[in-house]
PDB file of C-alpha atoms in Angstrom:
ATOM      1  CA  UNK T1449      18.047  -7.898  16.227  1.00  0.00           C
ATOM      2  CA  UNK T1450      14.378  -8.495  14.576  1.00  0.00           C
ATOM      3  CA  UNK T1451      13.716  -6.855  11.265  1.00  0.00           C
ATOM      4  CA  UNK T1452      13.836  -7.058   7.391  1.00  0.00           C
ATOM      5  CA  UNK T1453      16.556  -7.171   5.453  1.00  0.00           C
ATOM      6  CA  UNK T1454      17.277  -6.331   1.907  1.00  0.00           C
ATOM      7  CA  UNK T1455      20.089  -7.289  -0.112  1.00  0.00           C
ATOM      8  CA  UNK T1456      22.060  -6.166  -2.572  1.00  0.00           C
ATOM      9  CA  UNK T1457      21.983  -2.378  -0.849  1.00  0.00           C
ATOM     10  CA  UNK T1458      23.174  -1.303  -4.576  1.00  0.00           C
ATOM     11  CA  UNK T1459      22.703  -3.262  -7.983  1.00  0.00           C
ATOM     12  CA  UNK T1460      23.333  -2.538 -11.350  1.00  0.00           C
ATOM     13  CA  UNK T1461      22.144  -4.635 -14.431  1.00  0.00           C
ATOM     14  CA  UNK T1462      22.169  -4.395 -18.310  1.00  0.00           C
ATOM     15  CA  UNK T1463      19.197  -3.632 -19.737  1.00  0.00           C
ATOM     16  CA  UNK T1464      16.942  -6.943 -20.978  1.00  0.00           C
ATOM     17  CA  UNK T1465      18.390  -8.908 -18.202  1.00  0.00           C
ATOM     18  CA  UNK T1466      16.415 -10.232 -15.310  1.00  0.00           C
ATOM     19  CA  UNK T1467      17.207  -9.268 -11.262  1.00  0.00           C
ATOM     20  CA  UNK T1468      16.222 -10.678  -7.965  1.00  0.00           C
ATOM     21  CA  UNK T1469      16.305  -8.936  -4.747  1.00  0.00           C
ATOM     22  CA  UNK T1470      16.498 -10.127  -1.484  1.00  0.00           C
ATOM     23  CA  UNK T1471      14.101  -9.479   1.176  1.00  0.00           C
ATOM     24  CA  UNK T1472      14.020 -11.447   4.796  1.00  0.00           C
ATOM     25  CA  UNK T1473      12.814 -10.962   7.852  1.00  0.00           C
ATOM     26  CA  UNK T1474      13.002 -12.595  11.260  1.00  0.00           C
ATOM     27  CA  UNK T1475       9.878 -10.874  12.795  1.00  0.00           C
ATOM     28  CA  UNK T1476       7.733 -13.507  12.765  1.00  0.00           C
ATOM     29  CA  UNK T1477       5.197 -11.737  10.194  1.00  0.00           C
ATOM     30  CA  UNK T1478       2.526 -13.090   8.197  1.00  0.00           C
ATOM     31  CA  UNK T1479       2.210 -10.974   5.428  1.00  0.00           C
ATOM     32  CA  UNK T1480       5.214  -9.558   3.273  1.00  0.00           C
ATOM     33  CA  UNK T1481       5.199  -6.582   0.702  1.00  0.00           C
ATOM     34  CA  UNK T1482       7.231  -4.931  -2.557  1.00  0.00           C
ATOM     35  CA  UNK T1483       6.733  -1.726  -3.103  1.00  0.00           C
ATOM     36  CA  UNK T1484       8.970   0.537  -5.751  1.00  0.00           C
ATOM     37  CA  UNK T1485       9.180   4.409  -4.897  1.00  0.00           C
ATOM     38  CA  UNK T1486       9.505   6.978  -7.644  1.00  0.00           C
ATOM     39  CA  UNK T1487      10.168  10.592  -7.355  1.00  0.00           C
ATOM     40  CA  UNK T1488       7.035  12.342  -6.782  1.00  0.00           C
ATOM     41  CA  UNK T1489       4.898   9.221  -6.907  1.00  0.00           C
ATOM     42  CA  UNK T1490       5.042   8.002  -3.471  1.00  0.00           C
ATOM     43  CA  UNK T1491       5.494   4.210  -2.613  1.00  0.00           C
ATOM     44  CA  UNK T1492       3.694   1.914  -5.180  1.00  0.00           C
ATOM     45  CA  UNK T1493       2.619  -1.715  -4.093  1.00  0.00           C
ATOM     46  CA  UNK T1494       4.026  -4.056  -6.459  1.00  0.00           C
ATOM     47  CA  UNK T1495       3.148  -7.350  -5.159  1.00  0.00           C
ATOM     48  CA  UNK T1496       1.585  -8.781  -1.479  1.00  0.00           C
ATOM     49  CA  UNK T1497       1.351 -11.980   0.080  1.00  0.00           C
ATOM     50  CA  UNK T1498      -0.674 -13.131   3.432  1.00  0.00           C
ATOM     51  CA  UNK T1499       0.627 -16.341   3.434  1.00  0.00           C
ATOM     52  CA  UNK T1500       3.303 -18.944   2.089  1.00  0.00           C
ATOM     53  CA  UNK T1501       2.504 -19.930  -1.423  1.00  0.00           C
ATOM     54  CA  UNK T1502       0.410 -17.455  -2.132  1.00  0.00           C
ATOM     55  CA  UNK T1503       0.796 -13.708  -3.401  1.00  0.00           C
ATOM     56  CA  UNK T1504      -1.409 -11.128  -4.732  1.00  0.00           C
ATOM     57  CA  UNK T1505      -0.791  -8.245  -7.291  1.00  0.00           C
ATOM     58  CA  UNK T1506      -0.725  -4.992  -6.137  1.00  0.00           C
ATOM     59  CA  UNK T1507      -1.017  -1.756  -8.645  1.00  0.00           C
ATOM     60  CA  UNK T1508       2.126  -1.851 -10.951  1.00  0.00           C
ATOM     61  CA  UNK T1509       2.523  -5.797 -11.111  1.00  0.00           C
ATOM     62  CA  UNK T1510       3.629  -6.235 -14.766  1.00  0.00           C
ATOM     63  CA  UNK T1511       7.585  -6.604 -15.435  1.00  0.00           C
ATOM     64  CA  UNK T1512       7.637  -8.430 -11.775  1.00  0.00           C
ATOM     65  CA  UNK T1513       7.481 -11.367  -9.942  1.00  0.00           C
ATOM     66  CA  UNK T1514       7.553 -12.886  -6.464  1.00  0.00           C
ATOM     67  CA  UNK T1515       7.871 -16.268  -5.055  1.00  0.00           C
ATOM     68  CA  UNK T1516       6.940 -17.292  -1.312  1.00  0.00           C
ATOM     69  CA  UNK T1517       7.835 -20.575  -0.345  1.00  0.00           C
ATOM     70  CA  UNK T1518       9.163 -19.799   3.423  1.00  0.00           C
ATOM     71  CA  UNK T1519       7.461 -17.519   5.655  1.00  0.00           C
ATOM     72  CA  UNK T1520      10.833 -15.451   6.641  1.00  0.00           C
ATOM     73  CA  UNK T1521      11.618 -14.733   2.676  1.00  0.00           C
ATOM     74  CA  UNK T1522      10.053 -12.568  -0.147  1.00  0.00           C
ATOM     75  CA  UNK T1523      12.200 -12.213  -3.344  1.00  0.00           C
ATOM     76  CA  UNK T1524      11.167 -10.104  -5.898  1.00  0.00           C
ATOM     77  CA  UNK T1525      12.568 -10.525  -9.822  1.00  0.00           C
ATOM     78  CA  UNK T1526      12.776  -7.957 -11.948  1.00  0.00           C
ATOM     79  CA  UNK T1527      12.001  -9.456 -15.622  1.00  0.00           C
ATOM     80  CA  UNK T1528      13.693  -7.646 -18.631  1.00  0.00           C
ATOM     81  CA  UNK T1529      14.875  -5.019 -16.554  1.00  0.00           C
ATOM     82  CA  UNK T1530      14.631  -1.732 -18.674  1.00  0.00           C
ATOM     83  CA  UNK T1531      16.760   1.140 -18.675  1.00  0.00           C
ATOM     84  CA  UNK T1532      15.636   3.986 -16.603  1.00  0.00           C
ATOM     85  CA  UNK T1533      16.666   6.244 -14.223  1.00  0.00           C
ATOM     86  CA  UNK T1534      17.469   4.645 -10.245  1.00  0.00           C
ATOM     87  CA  UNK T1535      14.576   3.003  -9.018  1.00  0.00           C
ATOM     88  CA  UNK T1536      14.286   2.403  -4.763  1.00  0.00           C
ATOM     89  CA  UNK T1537      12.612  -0.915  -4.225  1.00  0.00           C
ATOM     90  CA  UNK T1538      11.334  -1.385  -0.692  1.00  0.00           C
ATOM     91  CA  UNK T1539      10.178  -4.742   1.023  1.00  0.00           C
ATOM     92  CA  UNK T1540       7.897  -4.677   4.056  1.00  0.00           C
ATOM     93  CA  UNK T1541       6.481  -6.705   6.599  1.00  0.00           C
ATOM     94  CA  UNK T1542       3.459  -7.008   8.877  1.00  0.00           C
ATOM     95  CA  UNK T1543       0.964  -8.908  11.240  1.00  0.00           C
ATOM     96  CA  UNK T1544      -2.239  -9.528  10.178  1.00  0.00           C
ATOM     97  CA  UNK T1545      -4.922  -8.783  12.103  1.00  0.00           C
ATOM     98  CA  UNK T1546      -6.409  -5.390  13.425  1.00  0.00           C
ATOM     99  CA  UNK T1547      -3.263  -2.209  12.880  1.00  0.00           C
ATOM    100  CA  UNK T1548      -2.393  -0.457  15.634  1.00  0.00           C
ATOM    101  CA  UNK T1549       0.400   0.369  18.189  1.00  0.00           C
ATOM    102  CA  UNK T1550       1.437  -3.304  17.864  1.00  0.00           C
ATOM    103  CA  UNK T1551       0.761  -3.603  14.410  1.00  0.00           C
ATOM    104  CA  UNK T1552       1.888  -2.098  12.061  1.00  0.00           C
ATOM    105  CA  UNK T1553       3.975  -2.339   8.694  1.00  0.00           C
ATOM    106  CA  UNK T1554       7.981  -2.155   9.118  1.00  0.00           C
ATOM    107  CA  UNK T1555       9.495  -1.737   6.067  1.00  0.00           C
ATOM    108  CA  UNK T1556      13.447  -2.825   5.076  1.00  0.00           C
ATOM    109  CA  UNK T1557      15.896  -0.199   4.207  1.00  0.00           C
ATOM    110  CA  UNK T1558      15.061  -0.560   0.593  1.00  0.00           C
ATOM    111  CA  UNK T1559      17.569  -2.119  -2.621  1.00  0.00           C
ATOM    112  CA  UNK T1560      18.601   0.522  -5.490  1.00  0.00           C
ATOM    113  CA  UNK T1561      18.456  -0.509  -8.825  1.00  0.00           C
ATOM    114  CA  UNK T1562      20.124   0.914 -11.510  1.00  0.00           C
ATOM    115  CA  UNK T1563      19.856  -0.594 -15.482  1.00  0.00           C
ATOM    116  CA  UNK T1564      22.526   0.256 -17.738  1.00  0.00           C
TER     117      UNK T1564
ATOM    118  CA  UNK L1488      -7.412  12.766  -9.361  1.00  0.00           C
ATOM    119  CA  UNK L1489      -4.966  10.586  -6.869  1.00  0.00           C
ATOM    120  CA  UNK L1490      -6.705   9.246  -3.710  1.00  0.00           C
ATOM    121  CA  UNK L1491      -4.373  10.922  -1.407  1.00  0.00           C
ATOM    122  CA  UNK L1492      -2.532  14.493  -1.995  1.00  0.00           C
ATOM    123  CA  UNK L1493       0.243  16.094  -0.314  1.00  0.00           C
ATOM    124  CA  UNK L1494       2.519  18.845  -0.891  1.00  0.00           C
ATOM    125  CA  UNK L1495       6.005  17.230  -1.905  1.00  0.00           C
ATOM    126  CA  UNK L1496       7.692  20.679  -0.610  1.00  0.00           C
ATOM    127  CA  UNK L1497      11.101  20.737  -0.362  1.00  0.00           C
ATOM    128  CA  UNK L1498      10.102  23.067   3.145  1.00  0.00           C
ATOM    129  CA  UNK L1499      12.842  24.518   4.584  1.00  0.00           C
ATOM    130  CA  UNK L1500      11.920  25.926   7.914  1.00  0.00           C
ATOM    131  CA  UNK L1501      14.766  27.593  11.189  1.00  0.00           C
ATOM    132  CA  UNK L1502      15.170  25.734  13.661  1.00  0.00           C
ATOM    133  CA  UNK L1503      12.820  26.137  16.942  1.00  0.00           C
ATOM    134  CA  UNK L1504      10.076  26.278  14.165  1.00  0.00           C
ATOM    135  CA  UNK L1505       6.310  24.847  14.364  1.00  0.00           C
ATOM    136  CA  UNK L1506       5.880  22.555  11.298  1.00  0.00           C
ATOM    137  CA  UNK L1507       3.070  21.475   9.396  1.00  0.00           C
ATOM    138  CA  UNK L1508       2.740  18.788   7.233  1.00  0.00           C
ATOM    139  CA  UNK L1509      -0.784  18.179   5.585  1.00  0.00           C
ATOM    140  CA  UNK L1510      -2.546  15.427   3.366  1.00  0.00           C
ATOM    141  CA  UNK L1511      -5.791  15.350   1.567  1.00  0.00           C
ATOM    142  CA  UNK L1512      -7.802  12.473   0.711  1.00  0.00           C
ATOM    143  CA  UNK L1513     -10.951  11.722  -1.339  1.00  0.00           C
ATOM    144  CA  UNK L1514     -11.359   8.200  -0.255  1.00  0.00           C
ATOM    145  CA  UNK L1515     -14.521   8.717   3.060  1.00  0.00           C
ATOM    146  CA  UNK L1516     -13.587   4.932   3.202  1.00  0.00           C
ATOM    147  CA  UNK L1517      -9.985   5.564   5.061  1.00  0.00           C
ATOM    148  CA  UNK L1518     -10.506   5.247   8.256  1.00  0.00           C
ATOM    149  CA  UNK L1519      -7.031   4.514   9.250  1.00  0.00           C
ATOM    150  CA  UNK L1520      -4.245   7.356   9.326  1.00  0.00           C
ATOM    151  CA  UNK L1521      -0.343   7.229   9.641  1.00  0.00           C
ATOM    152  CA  UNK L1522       2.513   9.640   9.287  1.00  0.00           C
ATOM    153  CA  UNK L1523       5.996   8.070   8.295  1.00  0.00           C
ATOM    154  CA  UNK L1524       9.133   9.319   8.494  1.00  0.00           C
ATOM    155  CA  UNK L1525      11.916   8.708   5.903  1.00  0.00           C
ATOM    156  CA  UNK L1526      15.928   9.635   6.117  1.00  0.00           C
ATOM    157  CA  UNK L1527      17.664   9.746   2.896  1.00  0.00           C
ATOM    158  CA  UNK L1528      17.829   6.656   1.194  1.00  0.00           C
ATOM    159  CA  UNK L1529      16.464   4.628   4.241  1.00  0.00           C
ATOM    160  CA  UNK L1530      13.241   2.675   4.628  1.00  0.00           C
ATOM    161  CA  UNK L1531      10.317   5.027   5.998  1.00  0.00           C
ATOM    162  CA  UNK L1532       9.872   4.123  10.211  1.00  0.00           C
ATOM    163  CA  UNK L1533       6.224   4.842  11.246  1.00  0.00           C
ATOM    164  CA  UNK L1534       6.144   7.971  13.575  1.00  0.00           C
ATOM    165  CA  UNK L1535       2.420   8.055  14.805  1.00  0.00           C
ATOM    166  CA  UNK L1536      -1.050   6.579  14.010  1.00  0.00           C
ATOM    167  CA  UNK L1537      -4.835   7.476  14.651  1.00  0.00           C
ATOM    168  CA  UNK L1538      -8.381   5.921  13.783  1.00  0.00           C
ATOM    169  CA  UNK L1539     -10.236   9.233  14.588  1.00  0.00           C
ATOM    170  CA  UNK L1540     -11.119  12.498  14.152  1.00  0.00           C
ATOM    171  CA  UNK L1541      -9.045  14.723  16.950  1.00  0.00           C
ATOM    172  CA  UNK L1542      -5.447  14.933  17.588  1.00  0.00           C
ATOM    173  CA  UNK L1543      -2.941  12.796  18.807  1.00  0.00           C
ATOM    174  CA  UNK L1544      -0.218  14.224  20.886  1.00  0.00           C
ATOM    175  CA  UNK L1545       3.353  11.954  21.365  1.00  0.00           C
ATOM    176  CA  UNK L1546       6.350  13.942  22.221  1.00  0.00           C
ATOM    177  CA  UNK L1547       7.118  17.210  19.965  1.00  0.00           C
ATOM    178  CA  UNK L1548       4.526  15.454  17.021  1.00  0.00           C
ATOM    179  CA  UNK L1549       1.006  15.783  17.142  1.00  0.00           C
ATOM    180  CA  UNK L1550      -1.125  14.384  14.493  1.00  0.00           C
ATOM    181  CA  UNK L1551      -4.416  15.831  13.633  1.00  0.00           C
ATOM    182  CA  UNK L1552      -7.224  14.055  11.279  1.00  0.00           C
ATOM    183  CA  UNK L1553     -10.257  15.665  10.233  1.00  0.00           C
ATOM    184  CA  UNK L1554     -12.609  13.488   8.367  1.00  0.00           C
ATOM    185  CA  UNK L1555     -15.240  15.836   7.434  1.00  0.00           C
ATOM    186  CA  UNK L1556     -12.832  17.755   5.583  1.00  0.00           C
ATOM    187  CA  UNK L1557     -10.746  14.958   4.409  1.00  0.00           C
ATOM    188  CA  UNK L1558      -7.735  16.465   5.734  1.00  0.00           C
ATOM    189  CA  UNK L1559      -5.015  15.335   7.854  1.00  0.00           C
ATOM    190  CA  UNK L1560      -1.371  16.824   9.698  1.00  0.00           C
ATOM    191  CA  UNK L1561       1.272  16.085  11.268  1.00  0.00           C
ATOM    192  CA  UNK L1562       2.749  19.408  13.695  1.00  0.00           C
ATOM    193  CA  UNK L1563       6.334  19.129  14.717  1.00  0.00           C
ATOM    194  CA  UNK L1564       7.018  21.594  17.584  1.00  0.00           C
ATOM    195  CA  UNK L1565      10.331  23.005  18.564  1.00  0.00           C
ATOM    196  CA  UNK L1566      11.734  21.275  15.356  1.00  0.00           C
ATOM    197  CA  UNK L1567      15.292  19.878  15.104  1.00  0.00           C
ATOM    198  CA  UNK L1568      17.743  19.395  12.224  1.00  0.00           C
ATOM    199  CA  UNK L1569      17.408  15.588  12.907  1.00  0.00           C
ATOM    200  CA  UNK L1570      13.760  16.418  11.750  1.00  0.00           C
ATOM    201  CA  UNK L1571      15.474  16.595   8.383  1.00  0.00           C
ATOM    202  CA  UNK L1572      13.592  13.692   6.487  1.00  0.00           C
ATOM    203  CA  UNK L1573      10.754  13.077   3.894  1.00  0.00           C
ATOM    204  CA  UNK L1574       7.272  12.499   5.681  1.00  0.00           C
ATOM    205  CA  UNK L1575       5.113  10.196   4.311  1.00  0.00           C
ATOM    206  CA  UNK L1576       1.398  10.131   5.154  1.00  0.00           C
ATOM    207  CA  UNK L1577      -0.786   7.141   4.512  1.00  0.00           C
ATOM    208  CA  UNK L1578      -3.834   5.538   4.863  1.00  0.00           C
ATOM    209  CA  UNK L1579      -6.483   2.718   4.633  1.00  0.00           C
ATOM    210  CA  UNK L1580     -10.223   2.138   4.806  1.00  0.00           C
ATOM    211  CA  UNK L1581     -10.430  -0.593   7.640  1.00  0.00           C
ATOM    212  CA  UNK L1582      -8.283  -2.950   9.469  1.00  0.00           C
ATOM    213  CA  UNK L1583      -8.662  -5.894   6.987  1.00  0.00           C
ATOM    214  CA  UNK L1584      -7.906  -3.808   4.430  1.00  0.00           C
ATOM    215  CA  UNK L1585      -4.171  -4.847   3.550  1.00  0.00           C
ATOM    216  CA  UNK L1586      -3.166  -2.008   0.680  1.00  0.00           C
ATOM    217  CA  UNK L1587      -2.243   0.902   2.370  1.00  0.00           C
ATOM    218  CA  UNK L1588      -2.653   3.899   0.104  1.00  0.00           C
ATOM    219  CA  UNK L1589       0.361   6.519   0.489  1.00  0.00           C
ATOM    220  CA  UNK L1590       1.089  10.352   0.129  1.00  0.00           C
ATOM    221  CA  UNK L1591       4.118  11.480  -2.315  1.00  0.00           C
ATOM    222  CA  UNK L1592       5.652  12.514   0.765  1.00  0.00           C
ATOM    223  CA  UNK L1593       7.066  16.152   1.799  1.00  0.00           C
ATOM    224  CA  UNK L1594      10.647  16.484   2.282  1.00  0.00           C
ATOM    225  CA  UNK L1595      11.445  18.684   4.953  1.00  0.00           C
ATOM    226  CA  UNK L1596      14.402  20.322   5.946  1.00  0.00           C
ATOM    227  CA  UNK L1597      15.078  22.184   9.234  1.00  0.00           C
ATOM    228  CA  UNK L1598      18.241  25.023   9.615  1.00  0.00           C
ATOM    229  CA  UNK L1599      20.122  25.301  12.290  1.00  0.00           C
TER     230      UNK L1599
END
């Protein structure tokens, strides 16, 4: 079946130490997406990319990074993770090009991290 | 003052109920509007999508936009506990545009 997936579902790290989740997806898409949701903050755009090799900051880039270097793959890295409550980290996918009922952006089924 | 507003509930509502879910912008640039839907500790699925003022029926949703007012909904007739989810609105200003700007999201629940 065609979609995104994230791995680890669950993680858990000591505090200071760096983390990289998974994302892949087989749909084919151009551009790729990180986004971290909070409680009562909605989803926030960490990082974007259009293309392989190249990636843009979103809003709330600083602690991360992202590499692109195959079209199907997206990992993010969490550096010095710091200890805070559960984060949701959520990886998404899309054409570029005009949105609409063929275009769109499909998101993963998101990676929990938890820094202890 | 965020870009785009909306009530984080929790709404509980009976089942059989009309529902309402409602965002605000400030942004006259979005021009694009979507409503997604969210399960508990799933990735958010888009449910429906518009580019103008009007509604948009599919199904039991209907989404509504009103740009003069900077408002938009999402109606939910003859709701169902598997309407039991977080709703997540969002929006852009154009179709290059590639940061979509999201709501906080409402979490609703429906009773049986």
């Amino acid at each position: 079946d065609g979609g995104i997936t994230q791995s680890p579902k669950y993680l858990f790290r000591k505090e200071g130490q760096n983390v990289t989740l998974s994302c892949e997806q087989n749909l084919n898409h151009d551009a790729m997406y990180w986004y971290r949701q909070d409680p009562g903050q909605g989803l926030r755009l960490i990082y974007y990319s259009q293309i392989v090799n190249d990636f843009q900051k979103g809003d709330i880039a600083e602690g991360y990074s992202v590499s692109r270097e195959k079209k199907e793959s997206f990992p993010l890295t969490v550096t010095s993770a710091q200890k805070n409550p559960t984060v949701f980290y959520l990886c998404a996918s899309r054409n570029l090009g005009p949105l609409g009922a063929g275009n769109t952006i499909y998101f993963g089924e998101g990676s929990w991290l938890t820094v202890v | 003052q965020k870009e785009v507003e909306q009530d984080p509930g929790p709404l509980s509502v009976p089942e059989g109920a009309i529902v309402s879910l409602n965002c605000t912008y400030s942004n006259s640039a979005f021009q694009y509007f979507m409503w997604y839907r969210q399960y508990s500790r799933k990735g958010p699925e888009l449910l429906m999508y518009t580019y103008s003022s009007g509604n948009k029926e599919d199904g039991r949703f209907t989404a509504q936009v009103d740009k003069s007012s900077k408002y938009i909904s999402l109606f939910i007739r003859d709701s169902q506990p598997s309407d039991s989810a977080t709703y997540l609105c969002a929006m852009v200003p154009n179709f290059g545009n590639e940061k979509l700007t999201f709501g906080t999201g409402t979490r609703l629940t429906i009773i049986p």
